[in-house]
Amino acid sequence: MPDARGPRKEDSVTARLWGGRFRGEPDPQIAAFTTSLPFDQRLYRADILGSIAHATMLGRSGIIAPDEAGRIVQGLREILGEVDAGLLKIEGAEDIHTFVESALRTRIGDAARRLHTARSRNDQVATDLRFYLKGEIVKIVGRTLALQQVLLALAEAHSSVIIPGYTHLQRAQPVLLSHHLLAYVWMLHRDVGRFRDAFARTDALPLGAAALAGTSYPIDPQLVADLLGFSSLCENSLDATADRDFAVEFVSAAATLMVHLSRLAGEIVLWATAEFGFVELLDAVAAGSSIMPQKKNPDAAELVRGKAGRVMGDLVTLLSILRGLPLAYNSDLQEDKEAVFDAVDSTNASLQAMGLILHGIRINTEAIAARLRGGFMGATEIADDLARRGMPFRDAHELVGRIVLYAQEQGRELWELTPDEYREFSPLLDASVVEATTPAGAVARKRSHGGTAPERVQEQVQAVRGALTENLSWLASLPAVPVEREAAAPGVQPGGRAPGR
Ligand code: ARG
C-alpha cells in the first residue's frame, strides 16, 4: 500500500494549509500573486479571537479534547500578545489564517493541527471581516458624532451671524450661519443611521458554515457567537460564505458620508478664497506653495473632497467583485478587503481632518456682512407681503422685479428705499416692508418648520442634541466581546462552562 501520509508540506518556508494532493511547489510568481497576507494581516486580531472562540467551542462540545483546546487557546493568546507588542512579525504565509495557524504550530506543536476541525477559511474569513468591520463601524460612528459636536459648537458660537444663502451659487435669501452648519449635522445624523443599519446586518456569525455546506460535527455556533459578541447566526451556509453585502452596506454608508464631507470641504475651500473671504483657516491646517511665497492653500479640505472619490471607487470595486459571482466562495472575494480597508482609512482620516479644520476656523463676519449688500436678497419678502395682501403672486413677482431694477439703478439697498417710494409702487406696501427686506428681518420671518428663523434654529439645536444623545447611548449599549476579555485574562478554562450559560 502506498504511504498516503508522506512528508508534511505545510512546514515549508511559505506556510500553506494544503499540499497533500500536490506533487510540486507553487510557482513563486503565482504564490506572490495569490497571497493576501500583505493586506489581510490587518485582520490578525479578529482572526485570533475568532480562533480562540472556535477552539473553546470545539473543546466544550467534546469535538476535540478539552486539554488540547486549552493549549490552543493559550497559544493563541500568546500569539496575540506578541503581535500586539510587535514581537512577532506577520510574514511568510499565504494569508492571515495560514499565518496564525502556522505560528500556533511552531508554538504548541501537534495540538495546533486540530484547530481547523469543523471550519474552513471560507467561513473564517467571512467571520474575521464581519468582526473587524463591527469594530470599525463603532469607531467611525464615534468620530462622526464628535464631528457633529464640533459643527454644533461652531453653530452656537456664531448663533447671530447671518450669511447669504445660495441657490445656483447665486445669492438667494439670507440664512443663519448656524442653520447652514446644522444642515451638515443632519446629513451626518443620517450617516450615523446608515452605519447603525450596516452594523445590525454585519452582526451575524458565519462561522459554522465551513466551506459552503455546513459541517457534520456537532458544533455549537451559538456559543461562538456569544463569545465573539455576535447577536445572531447566519441562516444559510452558502450565503454565509459567499455574501459580502454587509461590506457593501458599510462602504456605501462611508461613501455617502464622504460625499457629505466633500460638500462641506468644498464650501470651506470656496469660503477661504479671497473672493469670498468668509473664513480663514488656521495655519496649522493649511499649506504653502513651493513657488508662490504668498500662498496659503486649504490642502486638507481639498483632500477630504478628493478622498470622497476614492471611497466611491471602493464601493464600485466591491459591487463589481460580487456582480455575477456564482455561489459560494470564490477567490475573487479576496479582493474585497483592500476596498473595505481603504474606505475605513479614508473615512477615519477625513473625519479627523475635518474636525481639526473646523476646530480653529475663523469666521470673518465683516466679509460676510459685506456680501449681504448688493444681492437684493429681501426681494421675496416684498413679493410675499403683496401676495398676502391680495395681489396674485405672479403679479407681485413682476412688480418686485421692477422695484429691484429701480434700487439697482439708484445704487441703493431694498431696505434703503423709503416707505413712500414703496407706496408709489403699490398702495398695498407699508413701512413694515423696509424692515422685512433687511437680512435680520428676512431671517426672522422664516418661521416655518425647519426654517432659518432664530427660534426654529434653536429648536433644531435641541433636536440635534437629542439625536446625539440617542446615538451616544447606542454606542454605550453595545455588548462587550467576552472573548476579548478572556484573551486578556489568563486562566480561563476552555473546557469549562461558557459565560452566562
Ligand atoms: N485569503 C482568503 C480571502 O481573503 C481566505 C479564504 C481562502 N479560501 C480559499 N478557499 N482559498 O478570501
XYZ file of C-alpha atoms and ligand atoms in Angstrom:
513
model
C 0.000 0.000 0.000
C 1.383 3.442 -0.884
C 2.049 5.635 2.106
C -0.555 8.384 1.860
C 0.984 10.272 4.728
C 4.292 11.331 3.164
C 6.137 14.425 4.426
C 4.134 17.338 5.834
C 4.377 20.001 3.177
C 2.879 22.875 5.137
C 6.097 23.228 7.094
C 7.845 24.844 4.108
C 9.115 28.427 4.353
C 5.978 29.936 2.862
C 3.376 28.316 5.055
C 0.408 26.706 3.332
C -2.544 24.839 4.786
C -2.746 22.414 1.882
C -0.324 20.411 -0.219
C -1.097 16.733 0.276
C -2.542 16.269 -3.198
C 0.166 18.374 -4.882
C 3.368 16.954 -6.343
C 5.149 20.243 -6.987
C 5.659 23.551 -5.249
C 3.621 26.576 -6.336
C 5.236 28.885 -8.872
C 6.773 31.724 -6.839
C 5.163 34.356 -9.049
C 1.762 32.739 -8.645
C 2.329 32.469 -4.899
C 3.158 36.162 -4.801
C 0.144 36.912 -6.973
C -2.316 34.970 -4.826
C -1.106 35.919 -1.354
C -3.311 38.225 0.706
C -1.022 38.491 3.732
C 0.330 41.962 2.826
C -3.142 43.378 3.387
C -5.214 40.855 5.357
C -2.706 40.929 8.237
C -4.846 43.813 9.410
C -7.365 41.128 10.434
C -4.976 39.402 12.835
C -6.894 40.333 15.989
C -10.222 39.269 14.521
C -8.658 36.048 13.233
C -7.009 35.115 16.518
C -10.052 35.949 18.642
C -12.223 34.004 16.195
C -9.905 31.022 16.563
C -9.933 31.294 20.352
C -13.740 31.221 20.278
C -13.748 28.321 17.804
C -11.240 26.255 19.805
C -13.125 26.970 23.030
C -16.302 25.706 21.377
C -14.551 22.595 19.996
C -13.311 21.780 23.487
C -16.617 22.360 25.238
C -18.558 20.417 22.614
C -16.221 17.453 23.012
C -15.140 17.648 19.354
C -11.529 17.906 20.470
C -10.081 17.072 23.868
C -10.510 19.899 26.393
C -6.806 19.902 27.270
C -5.876 20.304 23.600
C -8.393 23.115 23.264
C -6.801 24.675 26.333
C -3.338 24.551 24.787
C -4.626 26.015 21.539
C -6.355 28.884 23.320
C -3.319 29.581 25.476
C -1.040 29.534 22.423
C -3.351 31.869 20.511
C -3.451 34.279 23.437
C 0.321 34.413 23.485
C 0.496 34.972 19.734
C -1.991 37.837 20.019
C 0.047 39.411 22.807
C 3.270 39.111 20.831
C 1.824 40.519 17.619
C 0.277 43.372 19.618
C 3.654 44.080 21.202
C 5.454 43.951 17.861
C 7.481 40.903 18.950
C 6.053 38.591 16.307
C 6.207 39.785 12.717
C 3.397 38.730 10.401
C 5.141 37.250 7.367
C 5.934 34.089 5.453
C 2.420 32.756 4.860
C -0.273 32.753 2.200
C -2.777 34.682 4.264
C -3.503 35.710 7.844
C -5.357 32.480 8.638
C -2.411 30.408 7.488
C -0.010 32.616 9.399
C -1.865 32.261 12.686
C -2.174 28.504 12.363
C 1.486 28.027 11.497
C 2.590 30.358 14.301
C 0.476 28.231 16.624
C 2.095 25.066 15.327
C 5.544 26.496 15.965
C 4.448 27.300 19.495
C 2.403 24.334 20.695
C 3.150 21.591 18.150
C 0.667 18.976 17.056
C -2.345 20.156 19.064
C -2.450 23.095 16.631
C -3.328 20.652 13.867
C -6.808 20.222 15.420
C -7.769 23.913 15.357
C -9.159 23.813 11.841
C -11.615 20.998 12.683
C -15.178 21.852 11.586
C -14.313 25.081 9.854
C -12.926 26.391 6.589
C -11.088 29.533 5.674
C -14.282 30.452 3.842
C -16.404 30.843 6.971
C -13.317 32.027 8.854
C -12.569 34.964 6.550
C -16.234 35.990 6.479
C -16.228 35.933 10.297
C -12.988 37.907 10.510
C -14.231 40.607 8.174
C -17.566 40.954 9.952
C -15.915 41.074 13.367
C -13.371 43.646 12.189
C -15.999 45.778 10.485
C -18.245 45.869 13.533
C -15.363 47.398 15.485
C -14.591 49.878 12.728
C -18.222 50.939 12.398
C -18.305 51.682 16.111
C -15.161 53.835 15.800
C -16.438 55.685 12.734
C -19.783 56.370 14.416
C -17.883 57.760 17.411
C -15.827 60.051 15.179
C -18.895 61.178 13.248
C -20.634 62.097 16.495
C -17.525 64.034 17.528
C -17.573 65.963 14.249
C -21.263 66.738 14.738
C -20.348 68.197 18.117
C -17.654 70.407 16.551
C -20.181 71.683 13.990
C -22.764 72.259 16.702
C -20.283 74.210 18.837
C -19.329 76.357 15.830
C -23.011 76.997 15.115
C -23.698 78.003 18.696
C -20.629 80.245 18.895
C -21.911 82.231 15.889
C -25.635 81.985 16.533
C -26.383 85.541 15.365
C -24.270 85.568 12.197
C -26.305 85.860 9.015
C -24.805 84.701 5.714
C -26.113 84.841 2.168
C -27.911 81.605 1.330
C -27.255 80.452 -2.223
C -29.019 78.622 -4.996
C -27.161 78.135 -8.273
C -24.255 79.648 -6.311
C -26.056 82.988 -6.673
C -27.102 84.860 -3.585
C -30.727 83.940 -2.870
C -32.032 84.588 0.645
C -30.215 85.320 3.890
C -29.893 82.454 6.385
C -28.266 81.990 9.764
C -24.736 80.581 9.580
C -25.825 78.198 12.321
C -28.683 76.977 10.103
C -26.200 76.304 7.322
C -23.869 74.386 9.641
C -26.756 72.414 11.140
C -27.666 71.220 7.638
C -24.402 69.255 7.729
C -25.136 67.998 11.225
C -28.379 66.445 9.931
C -26.572 64.850 6.990
C -24.104 63.298 9.419
C -27.009 62.186 11.597
C -28.456 60.177 8.711
C -24.964 58.824 8.010
C -24.786 57.501 11.550
C -28.169 55.868 10.973
C -26.821 54.168 7.849
C -23.788 52.902 9.775
C -26.037 51.569 12.514
C -28.140 49.755 9.924
C -24.993 48.297 8.374
C -23.836 47.239 11.841
C -27.088 45.366 12.505
C -26.711 43.274 9.358
C -22.968 42.761 9.846
C -23.693 41.407 13.313
C -24.409 37.792 12.237
C -21.936 34.938 12.662
C -20.946 32.913 9.558
C -18.635 30.515 11.439
C -20.067 27.007 11.266
C -20.901 27.300 7.578
C -17.493 25.676 6.971
C -16.507 25.594 3.290
C -20.039 26.029 1.928
C -22.373 23.262 3.094
C -22.213 23.378 6.873
C -20.478 20.672 8.883
C -21.144 17.169 10.134
C -19.617 17.916 13.553
C -21.920 18.686 16.492
C -20.730 22.293 16.694
C -22.264 24.967 18.916
C -22.270 28.147 16.807
C -24.366 29.976 19.382
C -21.520 29.615 21.873
C -19.067 31.034 19.311
C -21.481 33.902 18.623
C -21.780 34.610 22.357
C -18.006 34.587 22.820
C -17.411 36.884 19.839
C -20.332 39.185 20.624
C -22.405 38.415 17.522
C -26.119 38.871 18.093
C -27.282 36.297 15.553
C -26.194 33.421 13.313
C -26.155 33.371 9.505
C -29.068 31.187 8.438
C -27.668 29.683 5.240
C -24.156 28.288 4.895
C -23.839 29.209 1.200
C -24.998 32.742 1.880
C -22.757 32.943 4.951
C -19.595 32.209 2.962
C -20.459 33.917 -0.340
C -22.183 37.121 0.760
C -20.370 40.387 1.248
C -23.349 42.698 1.127
C -22.617 43.732 4.713
C -19.361 45.174 3.376
C -21.209 46.838 0.503
C -23.550 48.453 3.001
C -20.666 49.693 5.102
C -18.747 51.128 2.144
C -21.954 52.617 0.779
C -22.571 54.377 4.096
C -18.937 55.511 4.089
C -19.208 56.821 0.526
C -22.355 58.765 1.410
C -20.687 60.231 4.485
C -17.649 61.131 2.387
C -19.845 62.860 -0.189
C -21.305 64.932 2.643
C -17.842 65.765 3.965
C -16.749 66.654 0.435
C -19.557 69.188 0.120
C -18.563 70.764 3.431
C -14.900 70.674 2.387
C -15.769 72.205 -0.972
C -17.580 75.068 0.740
C -14.634 75.654 3.038
C -12.323 75.811 0.015
C -14.698 78.297 -1.603
C -15.228 80.336 1.544
C -11.468 80.553 2.144
C -10.872 82.260 -1.226
C -10.088 85.982 -1.304
C -13.193 86.335 -3.477
C -15.418 85.037 -0.665
C -13.235 85.545 2.386
C -15.962 84.180 4.698
C -13.481 82.080 6.653
C -9.808 81.946 7.457
C -8.115 78.646 8.181
C -5.612 78.147 10.944
C -2.059 77.990 9.611
C -1.871 74.531 11.161
C -4.444 73.129 8.739
C -3.266 74.994 5.626
C -0.243 74.629 3.373
C 2.084 76.853 1.387
C 3.213 76.753 -2.229
C 6.686 75.629 -3.243
C 6.958 78.508 -5.717
C 4.498 81.253 -4.732
C 5.553 82.618 -1.359
C 2.259 84.395 -0.739
C 0.043 81.303 -0.972
C -1.984 79.732 1.810
C -3.767 76.716 0.418
C -6.607 74.699 2.002
C -4.907 71.376 1.174
C -6.549 69.334 3.927
C -10.048 70.393 2.885
C -9.205 69.693 -0.761
C -8.007 66.227 0.201
C -11.207 65.448 2.079
C -13.040 66.412 -1.117
C -10.703 64.220 -3.156
C -10.889 61.213 -0.854
C -14.640 61.079 -1.354
C -13.855 59.977 -4.898
C -11.661 57.170 -3.603
C -14.357 55.790 -1.320
C -16.903 55.955 -4.137
C -14.398 53.899 -6.111
C -14.154 51.392 -3.265
C -17.914 50.904 -3.450
C -17.774 50.271 -7.187
C -14.880 47.840 -6.607
C -16.923 45.790 -4.141
C -20.078 45.742 -6.223
C -18.059 44.760 -9.288
C -16.446 41.836 -7.439
C -19.845 40.477 -6.399
C -21.617 41.038 -9.693
C -22.421 37.719 -11.385
C -20.242 35.723 -8.982
C -21.543 32.135 -8.682
C -22.137 30.694 -5.210
C -20.410 30.074 -2.925
C -16.823 31.147 -2.099
C -14.600 32.263 -4.990
C -11.138 33.723 -4.705
C -12.464 36.931 -6.248
C -13.772 37.614 -2.748
C -10.213 38.044 -1.505
C -10.246 41.334 -3.429
C -12.952 42.701 -1.099
C -10.532 43.549 1.674
C -8.471 46.344 0.215
C -11.618 48.190 -0.836
C -13.034 47.872 2.683
C -9.738 48.863 4.336
C -9.298 51.848 2.040
C -12.821 53.015 2.833
C -12.130 52.599 6.569
C -8.858 54.543 6.378
C -10.073 57.317 4.094
C -13.209 57.853 6.150
C -11.427 57.890 9.507
C -8.714 60.234 8.245
C -11.247 62.587 6.674
C -13.427 62.731 9.781
C -10.410 63.621 11.881
C -9.055 66.176 9.411
C -12.445 67.826 9.143
C -12.661 68.133 12.915
C -9.255 69.843 13.007
C -10.104 72.153 10.107
C -13.355 73.270 11.735
C -11.946 73.467 15.231
C -9.816 76.532 14.596
C -11.684 78.094 11.679
C -12.127 81.871 11.926
C -15.445 83.259 10.729
C -14.881 86.635 9.039
C -18.072 88.471 9.944
C -17.077 91.691 8.135
C -16.570 89.938 4.802
C -19.842 88.088 5.297
C -21.679 91.306 6.175
C -20.310 92.982 3.041
C -21.837 90.216 0.931
C -25.245 90.778 2.499
C -25.319 94.007 0.496
C -25.973 94.233 -3.233
C -27.752 90.914 -3.613
C -31.341 92.193 -3.113
C -31.968 89.081 -1.050
C -35.013 90.674 0.599
C -36.942 90.813 -2.690
C -39.016 87.720 -1.931
C -40.237 89.375 1.299
C -41.819 92.253 -0.656
C -43.497 89.844 -3.062
C -44.791 87.798 -0.109
C -46.234 90.937 1.522
C -48.015 91.919 -1.687
C -49.411 88.412 -2.145
C -50.545 88.253 1.483
C -52.449 91.486 0.898
C -54.334 90.158 -2.089
C -52.109 90.562 -5.153
C -51.638 87.340 -7.157
C -48.087 86.116 -6.503
C -47.154 86.242 -10.203
C -48.102 89.945 -10.379
C -46.226 90.605 -7.149
C -43.163 88.875 -8.559
C -43.304 91.102 -11.631
C -43.725 94.286 -9.607
C -40.877 93.463 -7.206
C -38.655 92.788 -10.222
C -39.222 96.409 -11.155
C -38.509 97.561 -7.593
C -35.177 95.681 -7.685
C -34.298 97.300 -11.008
C -35.130 100.711 -9.516
C -32.985 100.130 -6.412
C -30.143 98.787 -8.523
C -30.180 101.860 -10.756
C -30.104 104.067 -7.692
C -27.276 102.083 -6.120
C -29.384 101.527 -3.002
C -30.394 98.509 -0.972
C -34.046 97.466 -0.724
C -34.001 98.477 2.942
C -32.713 101.923 1.941
C -35.831 102.768 -0.068
C -38.390 104.857 1.853
C -41.935 103.763 2.768
C -43.192 106.462 0.379
C -41.210 105.034 -2.509
C -42.682 101.590 -1.754
C -46.210 103.043 -1.592
C -45.695 104.542 -5.012
C -45.001 101.091 -6.408
C -48.117 99.719 -4.687
C -50.544 101.069 -2.084
C -50.516 97.533 -0.583
C -46.996 98.184 0.739
C -46.398 99.991 4.036
C -43.453 100.914 6.246
C -43.093 97.377 7.632
C -41.690 96.212 4.302
C -38.481 98.149 4.893
C -37.504 96.093 7.955
C -38.587 92.894 6.244
C -36.015 93.374 3.480
C -33.084 93.591 5.910
C -31.138 90.339 6.406
C -32.266 90.062 10.036
C -35.848 90.941 9.119
C -35.988 88.355 6.348
C -34.429 85.654 8.545
C -36.809 86.378 11.440
C -39.820 85.743 9.203
C -38.767 82.192 8.187
C -40.684 80.552 10.994
C -41.925 77.529 9.071
C -40.873 74.103 10.343
C -37.167 73.682 9.632
C -36.851 77.342 8.623
C -33.954 79.647 9.450
C -35.735 81.927 11.979
C -33.668 82.025 15.187
C -36.342 80.282 17.279
C -36.658 77.462 14.710
C -32.878 77.056 14.651
C -32.899 76.939 18.447
C -35.409 74.093 18.230
C -33.119 72.330 15.778
C -30.250 72.628 18.218
C -32.393 70.897 20.840
C -33.397 68.175 18.375
C -29.773 67.660 17.341
C -28.761 67.315 20.982
C -31.420 64.665 21.481
C -30.248 62.790 18.390
C -26.630 62.943 19.549
C -27.569 61.618 22.963
C -29.508 58.733 21.437
C -26.584 57.746 19.213
C -24.115 58.038 22.085
C -26.250 55.752 24.203
C -26.390 53.247 21.332
C -22.591 53.198 21.394
C -22.593 52.742 25.160
C -25.164 49.944 24.960
C -23.111 47.698 22.673
C -22.317 44.436 24.448
C -18.734 43.626 25.354
C -16.938 40.889 23.427
C -16.368 38.120 26.025
C -13.533 36.519 24.074
C -11.620 39.801 24.218
C -11.781 39.754 27.988
C -10.799 36.103 28.042
C -7.896 36.773 25.725
C -6.643 39.449 28.083
C -7.219 37.480 31.285
C -5.179 34.300 31.527
C -6.554 31.288 33.301
C -9.869 30.778 31.536
C -10.676 27.124 31.075
C -11.815 26.363 27.541
C -13.158 23.049 28.850
C -15.281 24.834 31.459
C -18.670 26.466 31.192
C -19.449 29.314 28.831
C -20.223 32.671 30.443
C -23.902 33.078 31.143
C -24.813 29.545 30.111
N -7.308 34.783 1.781
C -8.632 34.347 1.504
C -9.557 35.552 1.363
O -9.156 36.585 1.706
C -9.129 33.473 2.591
C -10.088 32.439 2.150
C -9.386 31.467 1.290
N -10.226 30.374 0.964
C -9.928 29.555 -0.030
N -10.705 28.573 -0.228
N -8.890 29.760 -0.802
O -10.670 35.449 0.899
